[in-house]
Structures are given as structure tokens and as C-alpha cells.
């Protein structure tokens, strides 16, 4: 079973990989121009019409006879953009005079330009968040004579130019339509952001083929998670053969740019060496910023956090505060139309016996060495404040004080948007570090098993890992310490877009523009190391809805855990346990409850498949939970139609569940986990919950939740997403989604008198076309659910092969 904040396990993103980094992410389509090596495509249309040589001669004549001023005059007279470099302006003018003036962009009305002989693109904006994404090989042109200024009419080539005045006789220009993977054989491996079947279809659509082996392939596309698990035999074989091993971003960028990108720019294993069957990997040079590594320290923990790179905290530095304002701002800018993903930091820092310090940093995410960075001392406090406010307005296009006092802000095109940090400590900084865990556990007065559980949920690792999987782990910004206002803004943007999707009839490039605009908005608010252009409901669920729920829950954990960086001898684990307001106890392994839970898991479990490896799950411990925030067993027993069900959750979300109980899904989407609207979703199959409780191949421990859900007097059954989820939400009826597999009903039994346990062997159901693999149950009122047990499980690699079932 699953709780909505956690979609399918471990979404290691597409946009991974910068050389030398542990995870080498690239934001989608963000390869700097200097790194590209595009091939000049010969126009198929030119070849057919015999205009190729003619066009070359025409271009040569224009270049030799028209000045830069004349070229600009031609473009301006015909309503074209003249802001590009001279070389580009020349190419634009040559195209215009030979083929006719380009018409406006059909998406946003902006000006079209030819991008390196590969495609025509738009230089306008879809919205204040996103530049236009229109792209074509056959652009619209004005069906009218070209307007020629007098200086061109009187030039030596006026007669040559006039030959192309008539729109009816002009040749039509279409750039090459060669497919980017033509003639390539590509092999896939590991947990990619999209399924292997998805990429197989995409690769074949764009001219390539997919091979299950590495023999004779062009390259091997892998997930960076393969580095963390030590690599598989497939990766070793590829390296031994000297084959290129690249990130998923190579596929994404090649498709978007409609040309195979240089393989070396997406290499993921150049720093690995083969030793026997294993592949050890060298850690980065300490002098280089491993900005996307799990080992990277968070540089700013919250609104009062002095940015680590200033080194001012070591001298007693603190964020400057005056008239109730903290002078510490963080900004994000994600424009997927332009391929921009940037951040900015501004701080005023006071240091004892020193002047006021102003710190400013701005750069591309993942490119720390090339960031603009300066630290300045200011003798005049008022002047420093004025400069801070001026920089804020320059960065955002808005005034500083209205933002800080009232959170008034208006996004401006090409400007940054503030990430609204809260006054607290991000759990990735405030929780226990690896070196503190043992000492804290040893000095804890709680039961040793309970202390070990607290050690997990009060440690930094699970939160770092969760945000890393979601690509929301930039070390520069505290995504685990955001204000409720910022989280509410994110939720509103998501819900607004979900509603828009329900009524939109857009298709083609208009639909692409709509998704690109939302994706830019989303990843500006949810600052990411690897933003991507979302395309469908599944991606929206994985990278927006689930991501939001996880960040929300981690923020709750940050406030509960607080600052544990001090003395661990004072038993901080017991202190946090008391703050939870709950009782957690170990279930005796000889008890009937323990035996029932083990049977329930073993009977309804199927191995989790990751790449080509299957993982079994075994019960390590079971914890009984009684929380003030959750209905007690006695309370829930008073309600009708009760079922004991599985919930899958990242470990990073457990503290919130125990502390405040389950929350309904953030939105309604026609995909598993969200298809019943804003509901709390559970399953009768441990196999479903295990998909979300699974952490990573090198972190085999996880937790599944067992909760009692009261389905109410009325239960509605569905085999497809309901059209109207709002009615279900309002009436708070119980829902059962019928999956392609069900538990054998004859094996079900009752627990605690009247609570049904749907424990039975998984068998095929009659609902073969259901979008759900296993049964899902949904309730709409948190008071209808009661968390009873936390089941600690260990995932172990199985040698036997199983049928590859893609995550829902």
C-alpha cells in the first residue's frame, strides 16, 4: 500500500552527470553551446529543388555586398529581431532575402530565428516564467513581397534580390529531418527516470534500436545509481570493451535538439576503474565542489544560516537583523525554454569586532567553480542596506521590504524568484550526522530497538537520500526549511495546473508549451539540481505531487528534530521521542501479532525489481504505535467496515505520519495513488507498499506501515479512474480500486474480533485491463485511519529472474 506522498521508488533523474561528480546531473536540454558539436545538416528540400548551390552563391553575394547596417535595416523593415550577434544577423538576412520573411511564432507571437541550421526557434516568452519552446524545421513565412530599404535597392545585388520578391516563386526551405539516433544501437541499464519500455519506444521513434546486451552497441545508457551499487556485470563488460557509458540526459537532449549530442559530454564512468568483477569509484577531489553528492554539506540551513562558503560563521558571524527583517535571501530561476537553471544568494552578515559584510553569489546549478561570488565589507550600515535592497530589485524586479514583510511579489520575465526560507534548521543540517548516531543511541534511555528506530528518523541520511532521489537536493538552498507560505504557493501552482489539464484541448507544440511553462514554474519554486520538462500525468505525479508531499513532510521533520548538532550525551533521542507525543514499543517476536504480520507480508509480497535484479523482503522488527495525533484502536473499532492495510512510505516521511497522522493526497490525477482524488490510499498487497518503502540497493533497510482503515457503510468499486473525484471527497465514501491481481479471499481472516485482514496468495483477478496492479483502498477522512504498526524490513538481492513489472 502506499501513501500518496511517495510515488514509485528512487526516481534518479534524467538530467544527471557533470564530469567528476558522484551524480552528474544535467538539467534537461541545458548543454552549454561551447560543449555542443552540432553537425551542419544539408537541407533535403534544397537538394530536391536544386537550390542548394544557388543558395550558397546567393549567401556569398549578400555577405560581400551588404554592410552590417544594411542587414539590420532589412531585418527591421521586415519586422525581424535584430538583437543577435552580427554572424547570426547575416544568416537571418540571407534566409529572409532568399526564402521570404519569417512569420511570427504561432505560440507566443515572438520572432523566429534559425538555430545553427538545425531548426527554427522562437525568441519570445510563453509567460513570465518560461521562454517560448516553439521549434520547427519548416517555419511559417509571410505571404507577401519582401520590403527592401532604398540602400538595398540601390546596391550592386538589387537585381539578384528582386528575383526572390514574389512569394509564389520562392523555394520552400525545410531543414534536414534526419532522426537523431539513425543507425545507432543503444543499450539501457538501471533505474532511469522513465521506464525502459518508454525509452525503447522513444529511441525507435527517433531512428535507433535497443539491445539487451552491450555487444556491438553505440553506447550504454545507465542510471548513476549503478555507481552506488558498485556496478553490474553489464557495466563492467561495457567498460572492458571501451564502450561509451552515458547518462539518460544524452537521450533527452538528443531528442530535444533533434541531433545526437557528443557522447563524451554525458560520460558517467570516466573516473572508474575495473578491478575484478567490482567497480570501485574514486571520491571527488576535496577542493572541488561536489554540489550534487550525498556527501555534500548543506551550505545554508535556513533564514538565519550564514552561507558556509563565506567562512564567517567560524568567526561568530550572524545574519544581520533590523526592524524585524533578516537580511538573507535565496533565489531560483528555472527557464526550460532557454535551458536556464540558476540560483542566487544574498546575505548581510555581522561579525564581532568587524564591519558589516555583504555576500553575493550567483551561478548555474552544479557549476560552482564558475559562479559569480563576492564578499565585501561595508563601514556604513545604511549604505549596505540600500545596496542589498538595490540588488534584490535587480535580481527579482521587485522591492525588498514588501516581499519580506508581506510576501508581495510579482514574477518578472528572466528574473529570479525568492525561495522563502523559514527561521529554523533544515533537517539535513540539524539532524544527527553519521558520527553522532552511535553515541546518541548508546546514551539513550529508551528501549534499544526503539532507540535504533529514532536514530534512523532523527538522522540526516534518510532526508538527504529522499531529496537526492527527487533531485531537490541543492546544497545551496534549504529545501527542508521552507515557510508554510512557500509550500502553499507550490500547492496552489500544482492544483491550478491539474485543473487546467482537465479542461484543456491543446495538443502538439501548444501542449508542449503548456507543460514547459508549468515545469519552469514548478522547478523555480521547488529548486532542483535536475529540472525536467514534464510531459504526462505519471511524471506530474512522480516529480511534482509526490515530490511536494515529501518536501512538506521533511519540513515537518525539520521543525520536530530541530538542532541536534550539540552534545549527544544529553540523550537528544529521548527528547525528540517525548516531543512526538506517542508510544512506540517493540512487538514480541513470539506474539500472535508478530506472527500475523510476518504471514501477511510473506503471503502478499512479490519481489521488487530494480534494473535486472529482484529484491525480496524480510521482517526485521515490528513496532506498535500509539500516537495522540492518530485515532486509537478503541476509537477506530467503533467505526464500520474495518480493514488492516499496507502503506508504503519513504523513511523520510515517517516522522510526520507518527507526529500528525496521514494526510490525503495533494491532488487528483488519473494514475495509481492519485486516481481517487484527495484521499489516503492503501493496499492489501505488501508488494505495492514495498515499491515505496524500498530505498536503494546500497541501503537495504526500509519501513512499511500497517494501518486500520474504516471504509464506512458505503464502498464504491472502480476498475478505472473515476471521472468525478470531488463527489467522492465530499461524501467521504469508501473506495476500492480493483487491480489486475487480488488476494485469495478464502484465506482472509479477522483480527481483534472485527478487523478484516485480506491476507491471501496473490492471484490474477478478472480485471485484466485495470490500471492498478494490486487492489487499492481509499478513505477521505484522516480520522478513518489509524497507524498500528511500523514494519522494519530488509531487502535482499534474489538470484532468480522474475518477470519485469514496471512501477505503477
JSON list of N, CA and C in Angstrom, two decimals, residues 207-271:
[
{"chain": "A", "resi": 207, "resn": "UNK", "atom": "N", "xyz": [14.71, 6.71, -34.77]},
{"chain": "A", "resi": 207, "resn": "UNK", "atom": "CA", "xyz": [15.64, 6.10, -35.71]},
{"chain": "A", "resi": 207, "resn": "UNK", "atom": "C", "xyz": [16.59, 5.07, -35.18]},
{"chain": "A", "resi": 208, "resn": "UNK", "atom": "N", "xyz": [16.61, 4.82, -33.87]},
{"chain": "A", "resi": 208, "resn": "UNK", "atom": "CA", "xyz": [17.56, 3.88, -33.31]},
{"chain": "A", "resi": 208, "resn": "UNK", "atom": "C", "xyz": [16.95, 2.55, -32.95]},
{"chain": "A", "resi": 209, "resn": "UNK", "atom": "N", "xyz": [17.78, 1.65, -32.41]},
{"chain": "A", "resi": 209, "resn": "UNK", "atom": "CA", "xyz": [17.32, 0.35, -31.94]},
{"chain": "A", "resi": 209, "resn": "UNK", "atom": "C", "xyz": [17.88, 0.12, -30.55]},
{"chain": "A", "resi": 210, "resn": "UNK", "atom": "N", "xyz": [17.21, -0.77, -29.79]},
{"chain": "A", "resi": 210, "resn": "UNK", "atom": "CA", "xyz": [17.62, -1.06, -28.42]},
{"chain": "A", "resi": 210, "resn": "UNK", "atom": "C", "xyz": [18.06, -2.51, -28.32]},
{"chain": "A", "resi": 211, "resn": "UNK", "atom": "N", "xyz": [19.19, -2.73, -27.64]},
{"chain": "A", "resi": 211, "resn": "UNK", "atom": "CA", "xyz": [19.72, -4.09, -27.44]},
{"chain": "A", "resi": 211, "resn": "UNK", "atom": "C", "xyz": [19.76, -4.41, -25.96]},
{"chain": "A", "resi": 212, "resn": "UNK", "atom": "N", "xyz": [19.47, -5.66, -25.62]},
{"chain": "A", "resi": 212, "resn": "UNK", "atom": "CA", "xyz": [19.54, -6.08, -24.22]},
{"chain": "A", "resi": 212, "resn": "UNK", "atom": "C", "xyz": [20.97, -6.32, -23.76]},
{"chain": "A", "resi": 213, "resn": "UNK", "atom": "N", "xyz": [21.88, -6.54, -24.70]},
{"chain": "A", "resi": 213, "resn": "UNK", "atom": "CA", "xyz": [23.28, -6.76, -24.35]},
{"chain": "A", "resi": 213, "resn": "UNK", "atom": "C", "xyz": [24.09, -5.54, -24.79]},
{"chain": "A", "resi": 214, "resn": "UNK", "atom": "N", "xyz": [25.41, -5.54, -24.45]},
{"chain": "A", "resi": 214, "resn": "UNK", "atom": "CA", "xyz": [26.25, -4.42, -24.84]},
{"chain": "A", "resi": 214, "resn": "UNK", "atom": "C", "xyz": [27.10, -4.75, -26.06]},
{"chain": "A", "resi": 215, "resn": "UNK", "atom": "N", "xyz": [26.95, -5.94, -26.58]},
{"chain": "A", "resi": 215, "resn": "UNK", "atom": "CA", "xyz": [27.75, -6.37, -27.73]},
{"chain": "A", "resi": 215, "resn": "UNK", "atom": "C", "xyz": [27.35, -5.57, -28.98]},
{"chain": "A", "resi": 216, "resn": "UNK", "atom": "N", "xyz": [28.30, -4.85, -29.53]},
{"chain": "A", "resi": 216, "resn": "UNK", "atom": "CA", "xyz": [28.07, -4.13, -30.78]},
{"chain": "A", "resi": 216, "resn": "UNK", "atom": "C", "xyz": [27.23, -2.88, -30.66]},
{"chain": "A", "resi": 217, "resn": "UNK", "atom": "N", "xyz": [27.02, -2.35, -29.46]},
{"chain": "A", "resi": 217, "resn": "UNK", "atom": "CA", "xyz": [26.16, -1.17, -29.31]},
{"chain": "A", "resi": 217, "resn": "UNK", "atom": "C", "xyz": [26.96, 0.11, -29.46]},
{"chain": "A", "resi": 218, "resn": "UNK", "atom": "N", "xyz": [26.25, 1.20, -29.73]},
{"chain": "A", "resi": 218, "resn": "UNK", "atom": "CA", "xyz": [26.88, 2.52, -29.83]},
{"chain": "A", "resi": 218, "resn": "UNK", "atom": "C", "xyz": [27.27, 3.03, -28.46]},
{"chain": "A", "resi": 219, "resn": "UNK", "atom": "N", "xyz": [26.39, 2.82, -27.48]},
{"chain": "A", "resi": 219, "resn": "UNK", "atom": "CA", "xyz": [26.66, 3.28, -26.12]},
{"chain": "A", "resi": 219, "resn": "UNK", "atom": "C", "xyz": [25.73, 2.56, -25.14]},
{"chain": "A", "resi": 220, "resn": "UNK", "atom": "N", "xyz": [26.05, 2.65, -23.87]},
{"chain": "A", "resi": 220, "resn": "UNK", "atom": "CA", "xyz": [25.22, 2.11, -22.78]},
{"chain": "A", "resi": 220, "resn": "UNK", "atom": "C", "xyz": [24.70, 3.29, -21.98]},
{"chain": "A", "resi": 221, "resn": "UNK", "atom": "N", "xyz": [23.38, 3.38, -21.85]},
{"chain": "A", "resi": 221, "resn": "UNK", "atom": "CA", "xyz": [22.76, 4.45, -21.05]},
{"chain": "A", "resi": 221, "resn": "UNK", "atom": "C", "xyz": [22.42, 3.88, -19.67]},
{"chain": "A", "resi": 222, "resn": "UNK", "atom": "N", "xyz": [22.94, 4.51, -18.62]},
{"chain": "A", "resi": 222, "resn": "UNK", "atom": "CA", "xyz": [22.78, 3.97, -17.27]},
{"chain": "A", "resi": 222, "resn": "UNK", "atom": "C", "xyz": [22.24, 5.03, -16.31]},
{"chain": "A", "resi": 223, "resn": "UNK", "atom": "N", "xyz": [21.78, 4.53, -15.17]},
{"chain": "A", "resi": 223, "resn": "UNK", "atom": "CA", "xyz": [21.43, 5.39, -14.05]},
{"chain": "A", "resi": 223, "resn": "UNK", "atom": "C", "xyz": [22.67, 5.56, -13.18]},
{"chain": "A", "resi": 224, "resn": "UNK", "atom": "N", "xyz": [22.89, 6.76, -12.62]},
{"chain": "A", "resi": 224, "resn": "UNK", "atom": "CA", "xyz": [24.03, 6.95, -11.72]},
{"chain": "A", "resi": 224, "resn": "UNK", "atom": "C", "xyz": [23.96, 6.06, -10.49]},
{"chain": "A", "resi": 225, "resn": "UNK", "atom": "N", "xyz": [22.79, 5.50, -10.20]},
{"chain": "A", "resi": 225, "resn": "UNK", "atom": "CA", "xyz": [22.67, 4.59, -9.06]},
{"chain": "A", "resi": 225, "resn": "UNK", "atom": "C", "xyz": [23.58, 3.38, -9.23]},
{"chain": "A", "resi": 226, "resn": "UNK", "atom": "N", "xyz": [23.95, 3.08, -10.49]},
{"chain": "A", "resi": 226, "resn": "UNK", "atom": "CA", "xyz": [24.84, 1.94, -10.72]},
{"chain": "A", "resi": 226, "resn": "UNK", "atom": "C", "xyz": [26.19, 2.16, -10.07]},
{"chain": "A", "resi": 227, "resn": "UNK", "atom": "N", "xyz": [26.60, 3.40, -9.95]},
{"chain": "A", "resi": 227, "resn": "UNK", "atom": "CA", "xyz": [27.86, 3.68, -9.25]},
{"chain": "A", "resi": 227, "resn": "UNK", "atom": "C", "xyz": [27.71, 3.32, -7.78]},
{"chain": "A", "resi": 228, "resn": "UNK", "atom": "N", "xyz": [26.57, 3.65, -7.22]},
{"chain": "A", "resi": 228, "resn": "UNK", "atom": "CA", "xyz": [26.37, 3.45, -5.79]},
{"chain": "A", "resi": 228, "resn": "UNK", "atom": "C", "xyz": [26.28, 1.98, -5.42]},
{"chain": "A", "resi": 229, "resn": "UNK", "atom": "N", "xyz": [25.77, 1.16, -6.35]},
{"chain": "A", "resi": 229, "resn": "UNK", "atom": "CA", "xyz": [25.65, -0.27, -6.05]},
{"chain": "A", "resi": 229, "resn": "UNK", "atom": "C", "xyz": [26.91, -1.02, -6.47]},
{"chain": "A", "resi": 230, "resn": "UNK", "atom": "N", "xyz": [27.90, -0.29, -7.03]},
{"chain": "A", "resi": 230, "resn": "UNK", "atom": "CA", "xyz": [29.14, -0.94, -7.41]},
{"chain": "A", "resi": 230, "resn": "UNK", "atom": "C", "xyz": [29.17, -1.38, -8.85]},
{"chain": "A", "resi": 231, "resn": "UNK", "atom": "N", "xyz": [28.07, -1.23, -9.55]},
{"chain": "A", "resi": 231, "resn": "UNK", "atom": "CA", "xyz": [28.03, -1.59, -10.97]},
{"chain": "A", "resi": 231, "resn": "UNK", "atom": "C", "xyz": [27.65, -3.03, -11.19]},
{"chain": "A", "resi": 232, "resn": "UNK", "atom": "N", "xyz": [27.00, -3.33, -12.31]},
{"chain": "A", "resi": 232, "resn": "UNK", "atom": "CA", "xyz": [26.61, -4.69, -12.64]},
{"chain": "A", "resi": 232, "resn": "UNK", "atom": "C", "xyz": [27.58, -5.26, -13.67]},
{"chain": "A", "resi": 233, "resn": "UNK", "atom": "N", "xyz": [27.42, -6.53, -13.97]},
{"chain": "A", "resi": 233, "resn": "UNK", "atom": "CA", "xyz": [28.29, -7.18, -14.95]},
{"chain": "A", "resi": 233, "resn": "UNK", "atom": "C", "xyz": [28.16, -6.52, -16.31]},
{"chain": "A", "resi": 234, "resn": "UNK", "atom": "N", "xyz": [26.98, -6.01, -16.61]},
{"chain": "A", "resi": 234, "resn": "UNK", "atom": "CA", "xyz": [26.74, -5.34, -17.89]},
{"chain": "A", "resi": 234, "resn": "UNK", "atom": "C", "xyz": [27.61, -4.07, -18.00]},
{"chain": "A", "resi": 235, "resn": "UNK", "atom": "N", "xyz": [27.69, -3.33, -16.90]},
{"chain": "A", "resi": 235, "resn": "UNK", "atom": "CA", "xyz": [28.50, -2.11, -16.88]},
{"chain": "A", "resi": 235, "resn": "UNK", "atom": "C", "xyz": [29.99, -2.46, -16.97]},
{"chain": "A", "resi": 236, "resn": "UNK", "atom": "N", "xyz": [30.40, -3.49, -16.26]},
{"chain": "A", "resi": 236, "resn": "UNK", "atom": "CA", "xyz": [31.80, -3.93, -16.31]},
{"chain": "A", "resi": 236, "resn": "UNK", "atom": "C", "xyz": [32.17, -4.32, -17.74]},
{"chain": "A", "resi": 237, "resn": "UNK", "atom": "N", "xyz": [31.30, -5.09, -18.38]},
{"chain": "A", "resi": 237, "resn": "UNK", "atom": "CA", "xyz": [31.55, -5.54, -19.75]},
{"chain": "A", "resi": 237, "resn": "UNK", "atom": "C", "xyz": [31.69, -4.35, -20.70]},
{"chain": "A", "resi": 238, "resn": "UNK", "atom": "N", "xyz": [30.81, -3.37, -20.55]},
{"chain": "A", "resi": 238, "resn": "UNK", "atom": "CA", "xyz": [30.87, -2.19, -21.41]},
{"chain": "A", "resi": 238, "resn": "UNK", "atom": "C", "xyz": [32.19, -1.44, -21.22]},
{"chain": "A", "resi": 239, "resn": "UNK", "atom": "N", "xyz": [32.62, -1.32, -19.97]},
{"chain": "A", "resi": 239, "resn": "UNK", "atom": "CA", "xyz": [33.87, -0.62, -19.70]},
{"chain": "A", "resi": 239, "resn": "UNK", "atom": "C", "xyz": [35.07, -1.39, -20.23]},
{"chain": "A", "resi": 240, "resn": "UNK", "atom": "N", "xyz": [35.02, -2.70, -20.08]},
{"chain": "A", "resi": 240, "resn": "UNK", "atom": "CA", "xyz": [36.13, -3.52, -20.58]},
{"chain": "A", "resi": 240, "resn": "UNK", "atom": "C", "xyz": [36.25, -3.41, -22.09]},
{"chain": "A", "resi": 241, "resn": "UNK", "atom": "N", "xyz": [35.11, -3.23, -22.78]},
{"chain": "A", "resi": 241, "resn": "UNK", "atom": "CA", "xyz": [35.11, -3.10, -24.23]},
{"chain": "A", "resi": 241, "resn": "UNK", "atom": "C", "xyz": [35.37, -1.66, -24.70]},
{"chain": "A", "resi": 242, "resn": "UNK", "atom": "N", "xyz": [35.48, -0.75, -23.73]},
{"chain": "A", "resi": 242, "resn": "UNK", "atom": "CA", "xyz": [35.74, 0.64, -24.08]},
{"chain": "A", "resi": 242, "resn": "UNK", "atom": "C", "xyz": [34.55, 1.35, -24.67]},
{"chain": "A", "resi": 243, "resn": "UNK", "atom": "N", "xyz": [33.33, 0.86, -24.38]},
{"chain": "A", "resi": 243, "resn": "UNK", "atom": "CA", "xyz": [32.12, 1.48, -24.92]},
{"chain": "A", "resi": 243, "resn": "UNK", "atom": "C", "xyz": [31.76, 2.74, -24.13]},
{"chain": "A", "resi": 244, "resn": "UNK", "atom": "N", "xyz": [31.21, 3.75, -24.79]},
{"chain": "A", "resi": 244, "resn": "UNK", "atom": "CA", "xyz": [30.76, 4.94, -24.05]},
{"chain": "A", "resi": 244, "resn": "UNK", "atom": "C", "xyz": [29.62, 4.57, -23.09]},
{"chain": "A", "resi": 245, "resn": "UNK", "atom": "N", "xyz": [29.72, 5.03, -21.84]},
{"chain": "A", "resi": 245, "resn": "UNK", "atom": "CA", "xyz": [28.67, 4.84, -20.84]},
{"chain": "A", "resi": 245, "resn": "UNK", "atom": "C", "xyz": [28.17, 6.22, -20.46]},
{"chain": "A", "resi": 246, "resn": "UNK", "atom": "N", "xyz": [26.90, 6.50, -20.80]},
{"chain": "A", "resi": 246, "resn": "UNK", "atom": "CA", "xyz": [26.39, 7.87, -20.68]},
{"chain": "A", "resi": 246, "resn": "UNK", "atom": "C", "xyz": [25.14, 7.94, -19.83]},
{"chain": "A", "resi": 247, "resn": "UNK", "atom": "N", "xyz": [24.80, 9.15, -19.44]},
{"chain": "A", "resi": 247, "resn": "UNK", "atom": "CA", "xyz": [23.60, 9.37, -18.63]},
{"chain": "A", "resi": 247, "resn": "UNK", "atom": "C", "xyz": [22.37, 9.46, -19.51]},
{"chain": "A", "resi": 248, "resn": "UNK", "atom": "N", "xyz": [21.23, 9.38, -18.86]},
{"chain": "A", "resi": 248, "resn": "UNK", "atom": "CA", "xyz": [19.93, 9.48, -19.53]},
{"chain": "A", "resi": 248, "resn": "UNK", "atom": "C", "xyz": [19.74, 10.84, -20.19]},
{"chain": "A", "resi": 249, "resn": "UNK", "atom": "N", "xyz": [20.46, 11.85, -19.66]},
{"chain": "A", "resi": 249, "resn": "UNK", "atom": "CA", "xyz": [20.34, 13.19, -20.23]},
{"chain": "A", "resi": 249, "resn": "UNK", "atom": "C", "xyz": [20.74, 13.22, -21.70]},
{"chain": "A", "resi": 250, "resn": "UNK", "atom": "N", "xyz": [21.63, 12.29, -22.12]},
{"chain": "A", "resi": 250, "resn": "UNK", "atom": "CA", "xyz": [22.03, 12.23, -23.52]},
{"chain": "A", "resi": 250, "resn": "UNK", "atom": "C", "xyz": [20.84, 11.94, -24.42]},
{"chain": "A", "resi": 251, "resn": "UNK", "atom": "N", "xyz": [19.97, 11.01, -23.97]},
{"chain": "A", "resi": 251, "resn": "UNK", "atom": "CA", "xyz": [18.77, 10.70, -24.74]},
{"chain": "A", "resi": 251, "resn": "UNK", "atom": "C", "xyz": [17.85, 11.91, -24.82]},
{"chain": "A", "resi": 252, "resn": "UNK", "atom": "N", "xyz": [17.62, 12.54, -23.67]},
{"chain": "A", "resi": 252, "resn": "UNK", "atom": "CA", "xyz": [16.70, 13.67, -23.60]},
{"chain": "A", "resi": 252, "resn": "UNK", "atom": "C", "xyz": [17.18, 14.83, -24.47]},
{"chain": "A", "resi": 253, "resn": "UNK", "atom": "N", "xyz": [18.47, 15.19, -24.32]},
{"chain": "A", "resi": 253, "resn": "UNK", "atom": "CA", "xyz": [19.00, 16.32, -25.07]},
{"chain": "A", "resi": 253, "resn": "UNK", "atom": "C", "xyz": [19.06, 16.04, -26.57]},
{"chain": "A", "resi": 254, "resn": "UNK", "atom": "N", "xyz": [19.42, 14.80, -26.94]},
{"chain": "A", "resi": 254, "resn": "UNK", "atom": "CA", "xyz": [19.49, 14.46, -28.37]},
{"chain": "A", "resi": 254, "resn": "UNK", "atom": "C", "xyz": [18.12, 14.56, -29.03]},
{"chain": "A", "resi": 255, "resn": "UNK", "atom": "N", "xyz": [17.09, 14.11, -28.32]},
{"chain": "A", "resi": 255, "resn": "UNK", "atom": "CA", "xyz": [15.73, 14.18, -28.86]},
{"chain": "A", "resi": 255, "resn": "UNK", "atom": "C", "xyz": [15.26, 15.63, -28.94]},
{"chain": "A", "resi": 256, "resn": "UNK", "atom": "N", "xyz": [15.52, 16.39, -27.89]},
{"chain": "A", "resi": 256, "resn": "UNK", "atom": "CA", "xyz": [15.06, 17.78, -27.88]},
{"chain": "A", "resi": 256, "resn": "UNK", "atom": "C", "xyz": [15.76, 18.60, -28.96]},
{"chain": "A", "resi": 257, "resn": "UNK", "atom": "N", "xyz": [17.06, 18.38, -29.15]},
{"chain": "A", "resi": 257, "resn": "UNK", "atom": "CA", "xyz": [17.83, 19.14, -30.13]},
{"chain": "A", "resi": 257, "resn": "UNK", "atom": "C", "xyz": [17.76, 18.51, -31.52]},
{"chain": "A", "resi": 258, "resn": "UNK", "atom": "N", "xyz": [17.11, 17.33, -31.60]},
{"chain": "A", "resi": 258, "resn": "UNK", "atom": "CA", "xyz": [16.96, 16.62, -32.88]},
{"chain": "A", "resi": 258, "resn": "UNK", "atom": "C", "xyz": [18.31, 16.34, -33.54]},
{"chain": "A", "resi": 259, "resn": "UNK", "atom": "N", "xyz": [19.29, 16.04, -32.70]},
{"chain": "A", "resi": 259, "resn": "UNK", "atom": "CA", "xyz": [20.62, 15.68, -33.19]},
{"chain": "A", "resi": 259, "resn": "UNK", "atom": "C", "xyz": [21.36, 14.97, -32.07]},
{"chain": "A", "resi": 260, "resn": "UNK", "atom": "N", "xyz": [22.04, 13.87, -32.41]},
{"chain": "A", "resi": 260, "resn": "UNK", "atom": "CA", "xyz": [22.78, 13.12, -31.41]},
{"chain": "A", "resi": 260, "resn": "UNK", "atom": "C", "xyz": [23.86, 14.01, -30.81]},
{"chain": "A", "resi": 261, "resn": "UNK", "atom": "N", "xyz": [23.83, 14.18, -29.49]},
{"chain": "A", "resi": 261, "resn": "UNK", "atom": "CA", "xyz": [24.80, 15.02, -28.81]},
{"chain": "A", "resi": 261, "resn": "UNK", "atom": "C", "xyz": [26.11, 14.26, -28.59]},
{"chain": "A", "resi": 262, "resn": "UNK", "atom": "N", "xyz": [27.22, 14.98, -28.37]},
{"chain": "A", "resi": 262, "resn": "UNK", "atom": "CA", "xyz": [28.52, 14.31, -28.16]},
{"chain": "A", "resi": 262, "resn": "UNK", "atom": "C", "xyz": [28.47, 13.39, -26.95]},
{"chain": "A", "resi": 263, "resn": "UNK", "atom": "N", "xyz": [28.80, 12.13, -27.13]},
{"chain": "A", "resi": 263, "resn": "UNK", "atom": "CA", "xyz": [28.73, 11.16, -26.05]},
{"chain": "A", "resi": 263, "resn": "UNK", "atom": "C", "xyz": [29.64, 11.53, -24.88]},
{"chain": "A", "resi": 264, "resn": "UNK", "atom": "N", "xyz": [30.82, 12.07, -25.20]},
{"chain": "A", "resi": 264, "resn": "UNK", "atom": "CA", "xyz": [31.78, 12.36, -24.13]},
{"chain": "A", "resi": 264, "resn": "UNK", "atom": "C", "xyz": [31.27, 13.40, -23.14]},
{"chain": "A", "resi": 265, "resn": "UNK", "atom": "N", "xyz": [30.34, 14.25, -23.59]},
{"chain": "A", "resi": 265, "resn": "UNK", "atom": "CA", "xyz": [29.81, 15.28, -22.70]},
{"chain": "A", "resi": 265, "resn": "UNK", "atom": "C", "xyz": [28.87, 14.71, -21.66]},
{"chain": "A", "resi": 266, "resn": "UNK", "atom": "N", "xyz": [28.44, 13.45, -21.84]},
{"chain": "A", "resi": 266, "resn": "UNK", "atom": "CA", "xyz": [27.48, 12.83, -20.92]},
{"chain": "A", "resi": 266, "resn": "UNK", "atom": "C", "xyz": [28.07, 11.60, -20.24]},
{"chain": "A", "resi": 267, "resn": "UNK", "atom": "N", "xyz": [29.40, 11.46, -20.31]},
{"chain": "A", "resi": 267, "resn": "UNK", "atom": "CA", "xyz": [30.08, 10.31, -19.73]},
{"chain": "A", "resi": 267, "resn": "UNK", "atom": "C", "xyz": [29.85, 10.24, -18.22]},
{"chain": "A", "resi": 268, "resn": "UNK", "atom": "N", "xyz": [29.64, 9.02, -17.70]},
{"chain": "A", "resi": 268, "resn": "UNK", "atom": "CA", "xyz": [29.42, 8.88, -16.26]},
{"chain": "A", "resi": 268, "resn": "UNK", "atom": "C", "xyz": [30.48, 8.04, -15.56]},
{"chain": "A", "resi": 269, "resn": "UNK", "atom": "N", "xyz": [31.37, 7.40, -16.29]},
{"chain": "A", "resi": 269, "resn": "UNK", "atom": "CA", "xyz": [32.30, 6.46, -15.64]},
{"chain": "A", "resi": 269, "resn": "UNK", "atom": "C", "xyz": [33.76, 6.71, -16.02]},
{"chain": "A", "resi": 270, "resn": "UNK", "atom": "N", "xyz": [34.09, 7.90, -16.48]},
{"chain": "A", "resi": 270, "resn": "UNK", "atom": "CA", "xyz": [35.47, 8.13, -16.88]},
{"chain": "A", "resi": 270, "resn": "UNK", "atom": "C", "xyz": [36.43, 8.02, -15.70]},
{"chain": "A", "resi": 271, "resn": "UNK", "atom": "N", "xyz": [35.91, 8.19, -14.48]},
{"chain": "A", "resi": 271, "resn": "UNK", "atom": "CA", "xyz": [36.78, 8.13, -13.32]},
{"chain": "A", "resi": 271, "resn": "UNK", "atom": "C", "xyz": [36.69, 6.79, -12.59]}
]
